[in-house]
CSV table of C-alpha atoms in Angstrom, one decimal:
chain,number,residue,atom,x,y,z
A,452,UNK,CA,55.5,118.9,27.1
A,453,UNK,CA,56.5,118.7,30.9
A,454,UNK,CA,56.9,122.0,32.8
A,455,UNK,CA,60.3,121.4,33.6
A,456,UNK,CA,60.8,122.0,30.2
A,457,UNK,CA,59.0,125.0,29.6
A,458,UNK,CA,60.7,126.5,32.8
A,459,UNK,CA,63.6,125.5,30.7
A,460,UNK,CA,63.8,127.7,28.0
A,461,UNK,CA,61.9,130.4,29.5
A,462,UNK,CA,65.4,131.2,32.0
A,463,UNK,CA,67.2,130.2,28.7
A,464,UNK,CA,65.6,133.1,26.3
A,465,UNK,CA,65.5,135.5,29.7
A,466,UNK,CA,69.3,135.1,29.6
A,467,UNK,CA,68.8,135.6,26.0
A,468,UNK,CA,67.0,138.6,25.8
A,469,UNK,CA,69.4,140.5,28.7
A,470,UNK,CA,71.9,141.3,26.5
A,471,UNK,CA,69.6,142.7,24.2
A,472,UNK,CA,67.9,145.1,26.9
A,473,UNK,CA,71.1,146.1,28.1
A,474,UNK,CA,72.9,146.9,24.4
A,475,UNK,CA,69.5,148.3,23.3
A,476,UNK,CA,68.1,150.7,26.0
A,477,UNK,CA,70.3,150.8,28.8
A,478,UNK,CA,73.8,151.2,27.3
A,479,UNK,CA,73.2,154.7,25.2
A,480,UNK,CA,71.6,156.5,28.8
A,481,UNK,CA,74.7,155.2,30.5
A,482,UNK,CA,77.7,155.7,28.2
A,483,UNK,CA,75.6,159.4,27.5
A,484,UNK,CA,75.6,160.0,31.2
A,485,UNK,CA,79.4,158.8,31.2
A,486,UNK,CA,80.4,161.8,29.2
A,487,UNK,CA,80.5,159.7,25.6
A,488,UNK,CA,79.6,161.7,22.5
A,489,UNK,CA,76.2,161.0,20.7
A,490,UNK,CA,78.3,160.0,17.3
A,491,UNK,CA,80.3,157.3,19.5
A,492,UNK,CA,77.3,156.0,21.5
A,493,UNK,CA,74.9,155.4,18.1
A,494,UNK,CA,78.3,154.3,16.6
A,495,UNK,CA,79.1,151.8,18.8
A,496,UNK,CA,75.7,150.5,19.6
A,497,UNK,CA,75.0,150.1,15.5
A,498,UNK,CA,78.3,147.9,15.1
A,499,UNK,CA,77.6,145.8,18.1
A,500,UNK,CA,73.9,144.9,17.4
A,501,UNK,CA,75.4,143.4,13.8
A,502,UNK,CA,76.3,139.9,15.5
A,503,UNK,CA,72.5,139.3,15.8
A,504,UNK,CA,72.0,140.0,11.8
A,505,UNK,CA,74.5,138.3,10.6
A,506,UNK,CA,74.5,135.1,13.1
A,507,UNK,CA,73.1,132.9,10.5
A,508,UNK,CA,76.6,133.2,8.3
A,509,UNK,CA,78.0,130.9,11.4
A,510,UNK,CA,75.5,129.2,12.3
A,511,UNK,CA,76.0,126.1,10.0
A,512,UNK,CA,78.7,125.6,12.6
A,513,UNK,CA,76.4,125.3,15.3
A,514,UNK,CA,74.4,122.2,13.7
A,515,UNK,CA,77.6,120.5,11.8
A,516,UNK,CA,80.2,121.0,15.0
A,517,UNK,CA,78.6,118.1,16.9
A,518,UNK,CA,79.5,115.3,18.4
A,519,UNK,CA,79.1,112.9,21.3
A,520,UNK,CA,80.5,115.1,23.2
A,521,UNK,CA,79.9,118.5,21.9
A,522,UNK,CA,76.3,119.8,21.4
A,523,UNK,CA,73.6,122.3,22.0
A,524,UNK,CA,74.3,122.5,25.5
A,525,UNK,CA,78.3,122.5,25.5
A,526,UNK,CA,77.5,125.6,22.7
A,527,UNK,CA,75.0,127.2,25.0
A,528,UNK,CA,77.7,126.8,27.8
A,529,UNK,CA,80.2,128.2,25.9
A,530,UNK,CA,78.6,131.1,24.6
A,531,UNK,CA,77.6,131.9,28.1
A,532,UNK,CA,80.4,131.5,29.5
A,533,UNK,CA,82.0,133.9,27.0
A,534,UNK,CA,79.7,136.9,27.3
A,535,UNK,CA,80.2,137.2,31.0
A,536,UNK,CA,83.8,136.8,30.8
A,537,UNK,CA,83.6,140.0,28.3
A,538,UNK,CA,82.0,142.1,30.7
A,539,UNK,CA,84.0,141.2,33.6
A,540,UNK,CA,86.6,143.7,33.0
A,541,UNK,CA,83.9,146.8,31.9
A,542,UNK,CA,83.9,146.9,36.0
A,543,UNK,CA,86.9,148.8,36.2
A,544,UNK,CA,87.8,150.3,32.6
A,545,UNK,CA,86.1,153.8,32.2
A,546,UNK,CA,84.1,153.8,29.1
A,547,UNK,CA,85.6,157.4,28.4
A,548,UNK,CA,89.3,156.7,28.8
A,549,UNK,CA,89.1,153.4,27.6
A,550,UNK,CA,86.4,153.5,24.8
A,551,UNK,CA,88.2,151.2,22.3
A,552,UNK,CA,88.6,148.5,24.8
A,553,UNK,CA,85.0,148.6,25.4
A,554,UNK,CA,84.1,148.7,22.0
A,555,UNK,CA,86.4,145.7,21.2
A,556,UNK,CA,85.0,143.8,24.4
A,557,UNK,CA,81.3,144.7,23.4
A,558,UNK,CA,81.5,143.4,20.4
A,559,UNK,CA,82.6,140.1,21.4
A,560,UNK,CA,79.9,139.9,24.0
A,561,UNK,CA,78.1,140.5,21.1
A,562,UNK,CA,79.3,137.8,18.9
A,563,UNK,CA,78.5,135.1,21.9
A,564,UNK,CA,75.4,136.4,23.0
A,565,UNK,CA,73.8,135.9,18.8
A,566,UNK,CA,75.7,132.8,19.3
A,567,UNK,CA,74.0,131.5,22.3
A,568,UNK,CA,70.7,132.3,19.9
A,569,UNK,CA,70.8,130.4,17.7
A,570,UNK,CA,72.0,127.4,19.7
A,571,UNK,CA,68.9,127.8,22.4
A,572,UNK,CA,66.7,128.0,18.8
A,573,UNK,CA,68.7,125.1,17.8
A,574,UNK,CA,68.0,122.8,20.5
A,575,UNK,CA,64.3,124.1,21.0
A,576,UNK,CA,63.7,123.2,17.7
A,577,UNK,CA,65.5,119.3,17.7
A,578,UNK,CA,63.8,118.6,21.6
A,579,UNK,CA,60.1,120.3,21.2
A,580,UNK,CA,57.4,118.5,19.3
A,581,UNK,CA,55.9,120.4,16.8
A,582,UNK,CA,52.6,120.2,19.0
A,583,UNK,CA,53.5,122.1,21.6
A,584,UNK,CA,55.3,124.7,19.8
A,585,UNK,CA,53.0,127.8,20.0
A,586,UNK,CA,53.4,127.3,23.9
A,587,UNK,CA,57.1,127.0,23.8
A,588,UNK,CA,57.3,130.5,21.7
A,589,UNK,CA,55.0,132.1,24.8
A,590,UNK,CA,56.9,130.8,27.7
A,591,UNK,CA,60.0,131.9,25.6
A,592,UNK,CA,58.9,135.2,24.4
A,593,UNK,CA,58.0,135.9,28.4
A,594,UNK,CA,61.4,135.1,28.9
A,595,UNK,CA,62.8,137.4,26.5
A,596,UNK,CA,60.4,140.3,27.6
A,597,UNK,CA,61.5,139.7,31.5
A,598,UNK,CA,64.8,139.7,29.8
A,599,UNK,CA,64.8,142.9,28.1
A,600,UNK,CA,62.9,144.5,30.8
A,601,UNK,CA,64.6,144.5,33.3
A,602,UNK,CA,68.0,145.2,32.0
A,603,UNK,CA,66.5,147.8,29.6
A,604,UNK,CA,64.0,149.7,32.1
A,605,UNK,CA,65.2,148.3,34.9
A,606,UNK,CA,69.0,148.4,34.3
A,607,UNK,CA,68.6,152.4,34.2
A,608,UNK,CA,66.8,152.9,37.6
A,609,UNK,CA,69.7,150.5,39.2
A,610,UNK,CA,72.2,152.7,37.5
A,611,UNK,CA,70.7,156.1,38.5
A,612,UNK,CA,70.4,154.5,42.7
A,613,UNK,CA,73.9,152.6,42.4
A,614,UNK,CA,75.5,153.3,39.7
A,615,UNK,CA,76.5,151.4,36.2
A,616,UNK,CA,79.0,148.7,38.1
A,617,UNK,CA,75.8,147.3,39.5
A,618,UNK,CA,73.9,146.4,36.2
A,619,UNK,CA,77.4,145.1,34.4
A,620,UNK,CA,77.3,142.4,38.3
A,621,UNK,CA,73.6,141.6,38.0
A,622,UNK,CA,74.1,141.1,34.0
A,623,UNK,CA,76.9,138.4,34.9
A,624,UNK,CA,75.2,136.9,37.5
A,625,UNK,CA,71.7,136.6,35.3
A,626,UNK,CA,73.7,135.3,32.7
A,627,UNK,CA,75.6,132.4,34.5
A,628,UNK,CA,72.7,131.5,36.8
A,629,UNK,CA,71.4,130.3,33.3
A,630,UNK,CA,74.1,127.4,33.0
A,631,UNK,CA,72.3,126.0,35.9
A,632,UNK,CA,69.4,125.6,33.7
A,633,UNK,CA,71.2,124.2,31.2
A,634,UNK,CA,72.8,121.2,32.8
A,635,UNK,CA,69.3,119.8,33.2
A,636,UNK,CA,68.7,120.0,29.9
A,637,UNK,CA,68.2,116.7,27.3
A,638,UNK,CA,70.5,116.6,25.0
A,639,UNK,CA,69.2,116.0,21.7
A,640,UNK,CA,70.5,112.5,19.6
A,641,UNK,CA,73.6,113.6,17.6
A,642,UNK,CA,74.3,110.4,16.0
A,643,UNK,CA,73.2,111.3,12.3
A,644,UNK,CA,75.8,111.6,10.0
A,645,UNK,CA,74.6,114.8,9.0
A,646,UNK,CA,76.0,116.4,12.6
A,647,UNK,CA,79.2,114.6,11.3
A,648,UNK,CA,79.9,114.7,7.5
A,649,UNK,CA,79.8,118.6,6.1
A,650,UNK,CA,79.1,117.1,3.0
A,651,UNK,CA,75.9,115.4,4.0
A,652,UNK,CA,74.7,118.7,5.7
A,653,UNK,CA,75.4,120.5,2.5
A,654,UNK,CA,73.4,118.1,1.0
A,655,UNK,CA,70.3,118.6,3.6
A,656,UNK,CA,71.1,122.3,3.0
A,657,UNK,CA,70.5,122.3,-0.5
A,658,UNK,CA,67.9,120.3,-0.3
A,659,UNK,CA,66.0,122.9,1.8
A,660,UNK,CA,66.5,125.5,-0.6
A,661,UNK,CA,64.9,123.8,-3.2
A,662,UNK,CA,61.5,123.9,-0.8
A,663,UNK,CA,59.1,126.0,-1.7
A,664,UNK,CA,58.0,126.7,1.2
A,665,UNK,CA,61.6,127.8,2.3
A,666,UNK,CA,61.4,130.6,0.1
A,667,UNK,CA,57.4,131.4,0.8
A,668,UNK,CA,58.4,131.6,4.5
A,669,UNK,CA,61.3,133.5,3.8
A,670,UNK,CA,59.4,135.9,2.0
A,671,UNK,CA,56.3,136.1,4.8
A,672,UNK,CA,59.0,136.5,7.6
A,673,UNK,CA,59.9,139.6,5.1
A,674,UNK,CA,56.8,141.4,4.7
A,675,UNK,CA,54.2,140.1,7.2
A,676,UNK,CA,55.2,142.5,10.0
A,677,UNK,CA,55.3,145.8,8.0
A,678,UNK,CA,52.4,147.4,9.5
A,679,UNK,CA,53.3,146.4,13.7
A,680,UNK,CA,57.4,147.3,12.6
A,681,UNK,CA,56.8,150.8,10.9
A,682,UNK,CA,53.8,151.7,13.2
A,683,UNK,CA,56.2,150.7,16.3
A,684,UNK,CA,58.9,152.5,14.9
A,685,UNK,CA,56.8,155.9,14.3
A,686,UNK,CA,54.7,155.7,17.7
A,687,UNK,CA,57.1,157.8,19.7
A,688,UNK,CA,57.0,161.3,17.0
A,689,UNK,CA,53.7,160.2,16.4
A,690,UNK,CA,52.4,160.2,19.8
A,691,UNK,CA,54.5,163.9,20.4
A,692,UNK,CA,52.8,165.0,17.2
A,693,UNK,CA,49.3,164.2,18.7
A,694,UNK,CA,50.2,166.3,22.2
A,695,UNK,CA,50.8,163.2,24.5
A,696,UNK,CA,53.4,164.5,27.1
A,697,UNK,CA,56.7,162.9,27.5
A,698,UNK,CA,55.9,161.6,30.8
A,699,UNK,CA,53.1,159.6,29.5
A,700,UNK,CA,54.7,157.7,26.7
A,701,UNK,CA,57.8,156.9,28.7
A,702,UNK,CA,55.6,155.6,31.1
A,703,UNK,CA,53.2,153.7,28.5
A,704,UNK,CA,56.4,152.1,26.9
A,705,UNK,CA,57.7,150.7,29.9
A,706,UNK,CA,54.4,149.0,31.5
A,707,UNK,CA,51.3,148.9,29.3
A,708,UNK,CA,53.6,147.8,26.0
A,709,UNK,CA,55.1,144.9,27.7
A,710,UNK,CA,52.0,143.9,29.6
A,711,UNK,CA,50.1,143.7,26.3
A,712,UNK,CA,52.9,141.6,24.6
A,713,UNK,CA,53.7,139.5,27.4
A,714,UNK,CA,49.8,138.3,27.9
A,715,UNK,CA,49.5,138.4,24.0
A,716,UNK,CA,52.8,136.0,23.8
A,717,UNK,CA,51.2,133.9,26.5
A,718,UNK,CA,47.8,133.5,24.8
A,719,UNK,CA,49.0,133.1,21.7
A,720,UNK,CA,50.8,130.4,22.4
A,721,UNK,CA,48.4,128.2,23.6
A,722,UNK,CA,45.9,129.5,20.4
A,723,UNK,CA,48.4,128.4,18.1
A,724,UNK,CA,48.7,125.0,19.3
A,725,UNK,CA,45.2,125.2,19.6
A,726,UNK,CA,43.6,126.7,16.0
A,727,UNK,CA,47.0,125.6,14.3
A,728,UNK,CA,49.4,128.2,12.3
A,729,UNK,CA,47.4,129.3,9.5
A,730,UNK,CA,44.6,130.0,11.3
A,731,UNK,CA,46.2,132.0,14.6
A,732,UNK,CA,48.5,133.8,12.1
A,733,UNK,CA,45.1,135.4,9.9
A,734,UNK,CA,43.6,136.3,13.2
A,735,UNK,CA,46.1,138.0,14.7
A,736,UNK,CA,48.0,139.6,11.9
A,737,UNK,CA,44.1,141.0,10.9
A,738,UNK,CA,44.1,142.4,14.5
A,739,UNK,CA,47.0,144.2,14.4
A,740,UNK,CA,45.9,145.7,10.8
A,741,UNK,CA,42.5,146.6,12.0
A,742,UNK,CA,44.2,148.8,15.2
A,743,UNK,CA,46.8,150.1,13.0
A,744,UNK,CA,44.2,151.6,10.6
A,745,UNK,CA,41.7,152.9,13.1
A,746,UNK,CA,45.2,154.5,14.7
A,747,UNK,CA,45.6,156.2,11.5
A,748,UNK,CA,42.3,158.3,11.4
A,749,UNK,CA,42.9,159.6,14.7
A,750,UNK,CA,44.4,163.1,13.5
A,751,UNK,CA,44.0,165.2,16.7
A,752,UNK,CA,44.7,163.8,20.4
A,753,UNK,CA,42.3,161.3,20.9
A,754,UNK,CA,42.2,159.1,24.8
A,755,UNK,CA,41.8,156.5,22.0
A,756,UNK,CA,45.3,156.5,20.6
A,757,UNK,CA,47.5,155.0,23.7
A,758,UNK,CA,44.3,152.2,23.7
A,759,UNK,CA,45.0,151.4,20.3
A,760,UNK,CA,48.5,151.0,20.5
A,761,UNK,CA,47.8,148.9,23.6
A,762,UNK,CA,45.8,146.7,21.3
A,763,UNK,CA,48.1,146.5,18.8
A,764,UNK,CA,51.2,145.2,20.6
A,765,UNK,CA,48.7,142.4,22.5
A,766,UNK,CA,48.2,141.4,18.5
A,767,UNK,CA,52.0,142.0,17.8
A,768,UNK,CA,52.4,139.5,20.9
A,769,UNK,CA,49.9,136.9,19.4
A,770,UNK,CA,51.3,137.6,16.1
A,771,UNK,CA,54.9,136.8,16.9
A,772,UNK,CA,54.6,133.7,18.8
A,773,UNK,CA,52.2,132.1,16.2
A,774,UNK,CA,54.6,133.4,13.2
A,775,UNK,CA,58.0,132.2,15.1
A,776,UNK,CA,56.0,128.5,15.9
A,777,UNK,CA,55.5,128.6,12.1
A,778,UNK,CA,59.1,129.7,11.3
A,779,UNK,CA,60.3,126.3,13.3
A,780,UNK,CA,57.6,124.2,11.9
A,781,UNK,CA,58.9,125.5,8.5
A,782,UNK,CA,63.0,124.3,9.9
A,783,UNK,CA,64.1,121.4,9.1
A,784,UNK,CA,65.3,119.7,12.8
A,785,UNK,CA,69.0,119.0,10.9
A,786,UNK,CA,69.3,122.3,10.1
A,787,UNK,CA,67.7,123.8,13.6
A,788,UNK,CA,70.6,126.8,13.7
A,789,UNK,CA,70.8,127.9,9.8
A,790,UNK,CA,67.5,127.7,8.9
A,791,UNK,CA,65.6,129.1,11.9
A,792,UNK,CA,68.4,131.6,12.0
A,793,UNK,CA,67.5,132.6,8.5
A,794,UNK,CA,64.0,132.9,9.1
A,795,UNK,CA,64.9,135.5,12.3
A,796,UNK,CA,67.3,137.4,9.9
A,797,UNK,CA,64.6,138.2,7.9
A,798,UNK,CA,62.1,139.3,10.3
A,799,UNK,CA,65.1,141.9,11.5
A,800,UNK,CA,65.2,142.8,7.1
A,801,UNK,CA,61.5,143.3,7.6
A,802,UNK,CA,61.6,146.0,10.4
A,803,UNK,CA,64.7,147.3,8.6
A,804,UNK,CA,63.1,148.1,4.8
A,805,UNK,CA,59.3,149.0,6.8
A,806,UNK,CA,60.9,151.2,9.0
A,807,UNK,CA,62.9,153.7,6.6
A,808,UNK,CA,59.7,153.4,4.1
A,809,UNK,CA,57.2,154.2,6.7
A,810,UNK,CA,59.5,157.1,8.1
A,811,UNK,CA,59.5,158.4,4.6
A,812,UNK,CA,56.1,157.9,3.7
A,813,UNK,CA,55.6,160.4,6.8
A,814,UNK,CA,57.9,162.4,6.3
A,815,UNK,CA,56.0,163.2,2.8
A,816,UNK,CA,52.6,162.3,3.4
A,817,UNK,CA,51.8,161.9,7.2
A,818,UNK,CA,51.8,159.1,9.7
A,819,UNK,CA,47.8,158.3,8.4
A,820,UNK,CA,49.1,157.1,5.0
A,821,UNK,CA,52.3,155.3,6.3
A,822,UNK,CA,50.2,153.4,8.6
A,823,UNK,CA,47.7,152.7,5.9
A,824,UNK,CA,50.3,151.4,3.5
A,825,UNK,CA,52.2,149.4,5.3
A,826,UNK,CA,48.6,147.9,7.1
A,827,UNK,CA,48.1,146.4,3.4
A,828,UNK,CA,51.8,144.9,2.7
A,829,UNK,CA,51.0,143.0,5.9
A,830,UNK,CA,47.7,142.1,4.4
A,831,UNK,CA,48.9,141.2,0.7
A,832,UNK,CA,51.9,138.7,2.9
A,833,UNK,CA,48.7,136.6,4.1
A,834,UNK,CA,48.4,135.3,0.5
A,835,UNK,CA,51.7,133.4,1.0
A,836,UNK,CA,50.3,131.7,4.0
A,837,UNK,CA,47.6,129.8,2.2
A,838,UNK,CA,50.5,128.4,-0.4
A,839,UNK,CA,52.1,126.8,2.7
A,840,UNK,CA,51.4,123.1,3.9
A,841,UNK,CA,51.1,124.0,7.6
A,842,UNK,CA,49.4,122.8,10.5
A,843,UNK,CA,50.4,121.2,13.9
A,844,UNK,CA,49.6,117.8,12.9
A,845,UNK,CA,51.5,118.1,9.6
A,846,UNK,CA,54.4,115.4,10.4
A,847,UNK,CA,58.0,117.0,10.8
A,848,UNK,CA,61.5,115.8,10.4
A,849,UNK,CA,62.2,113.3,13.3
A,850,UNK,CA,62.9,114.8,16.8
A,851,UNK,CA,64.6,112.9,19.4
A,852,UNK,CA,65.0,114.2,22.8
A,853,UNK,CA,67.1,111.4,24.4
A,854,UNK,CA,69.4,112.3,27.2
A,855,UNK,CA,73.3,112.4,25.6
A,856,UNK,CA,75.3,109.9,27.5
A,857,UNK,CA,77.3,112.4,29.3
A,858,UNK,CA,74.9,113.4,31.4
């Protein structure tokens, strides 16, 4: 796989995860710091984060609404196009006076940023060999990190020097710089009927569901990240609960964390092509379990705690890109938005259902024994790994990467 290519979908999945940054961890401080009640702010940022839940009920759309003319790209284009023209007029409409109109406009930035997901999945998955996959899920997973960084972090320091007009510019710009990227990008062949005929992707539809290894990855994407989700999720109280000032977690959060995934994603990349999925995935998830469970006997402030946690997110890094390489080897290439989509859905259903049991398995019996339980959900998942035909030699549905003849 060239490096132009990598460099590719790295922009591609940094425009990607910007939005997500920005709705996630910039827009509560600022709307707070705008004068908006806490019920609005957790209101609004709980309807707008639906999009990327749901996007697999339209993403059929994205792989049938092809043509000769009308891909991946010309959907990446448009989505893009879309979520910066929804922030546009958040320049001058005070999210106080005019709450409803930012809601509404939110939400449709929303709606085009989960839709420009599944399309850059789309066309990853239909233009990438199945070889170099684990690389691809690195470089893209940096992308996402810088992404989310630095209109999560990042966005806030901007908005407390120059105010919140500034992130809502440097959010367009990043966001439309990207369609540079994507006029140099190969169109996949859209020539098969299936792109074509609804009734033929049906077909290839139904014929996925009755894989089993559809419905084993389904149910791995599901339950393999239990312990890394809930643990995540609790680290914060947990951390307060052991003495760690405030200070010292907001600053471990916003540099340690990401160092460890971004150099995990990296490495992991290159292992999974390397060792192949089955492999890479048993390491790493075992990594993650094995800091997760010495984390839970550390019942007094410990310097070890914030170098466990370190360790664990380098594992969640090498975890996710080897899982998400596995999740694409597992998608059909005809079905490259719906299936893939799917298999992200899930993953969110994962750290929804771990999260609210690990909260209340702390709530009643302390963090120890909600790390420890959810360690071996993540453990029993590994059984539906070895029921799986995977490997990066295992032949996968053609992939053509052919330039689109209007280029």
């Amino acid at each position: 796989m060239t490096r132009a290519r990598l460099a590719l979908f790295t922009v591609l999945y940094a425009a990607e995860g910007a939005p997500i940054g920005f709705i996630w961890w910039a827009l509560p401080t600022v709307l707070r710091e705008a004068g908006l009640p806490i019920e609005r702010i957790t209101g609004l940022t709980a309807l707008v984060l639906l999009p990327w839940v749901f996007k697999f009920a339209w993403a059929p759309a994205i792989d049938v609404l092809r043509t000769r003319w009308w891909g991946f790209r010309a959907w990446i284009i448009a989505a893009q196009g879309l979520m910066g023209l929804t922030l546009l007029p958040l320049l001058w409409l005070d999210p106080v006076l005019h709450f409803e109109v930012w809601r509404a406009l939110l939400l449709l930035h929303a709606v085009a940023a989960a839709t420009q997901d599944v399309a850059i999945d789309a066309l990853a998955i239909n233009s990438v060999p199945v070889e170099h996959r684990g690389l691809l899920n690195g470089c893209m997973q940096a992308g996402m990190l810088t992404g989310r960084s630095l209109f999560g972090g990042g966005a806030l320091l901007v908005a407390g020097l120059f105010g919140r007009n500034l992130i809502l510019v440097l959010l367009i710009t990043w966001i439309w710089l990207a369609l540079v990227a994507v006029a140099f990008a190969a169109e996949p062949e859209t020539g098969s009927a299936v792109h074509s005929d609804p009734r033929t992707f049906r077909s290839t539809l139904f014929d996925a569901l009755r894989r089993r290894t559809t419905w084993l990855g389904l149910a791995f994407a599901l339950t393999s990240a239990a312990a890394f989700e809930a643990t995540g999720q609790l680290a914060g109280p947990f951390l307060v609960d052991r003495g760690v000032p405030s200070a010292t977690i907001g600053l471990f959060f916003g540099i340690p964390v990401v160092a460890a995934m971004l150099l995990g994603g990296l490495l992991g990349g290159v292992l999974a092509d390397r060792w192949g999925r089955r492999r890479s995935i048993v390491t790493f998830l075992t990594g993650f379990v094995l800091t997760i469970v010495l984390l839970a006997a550390q019942e007094t402030a410990s310097p070890w705690i914030l170098a466990l946690l370190t360790a664990m997110y380098f594992f969640v890094g090498l975890f996710t890109v080897a899982s998400y390489a596995l999740f694409m080897d597992l998608t059909d290439p005809r079905l490259g938005g719906t299936q893939f989509s799917t298999y992200m859905a899930a993953t969110n259903g994962c750290e929804a259902w771990s999260t609210w049991v690990g909260g209340r398995i702390a709530g009643s019996a302390g963090y120890s024994s909600a790390f420890t339980v959810m360690s071996v959900v993540s453990l029993l998942s590994l059984a539906l790994v070895r029921w799986m035909p995977i490997g990066v030699r295992t032949p996968a549905p053609a992939i053509t990467g052919h330039p689109s003849p209007g280029r």
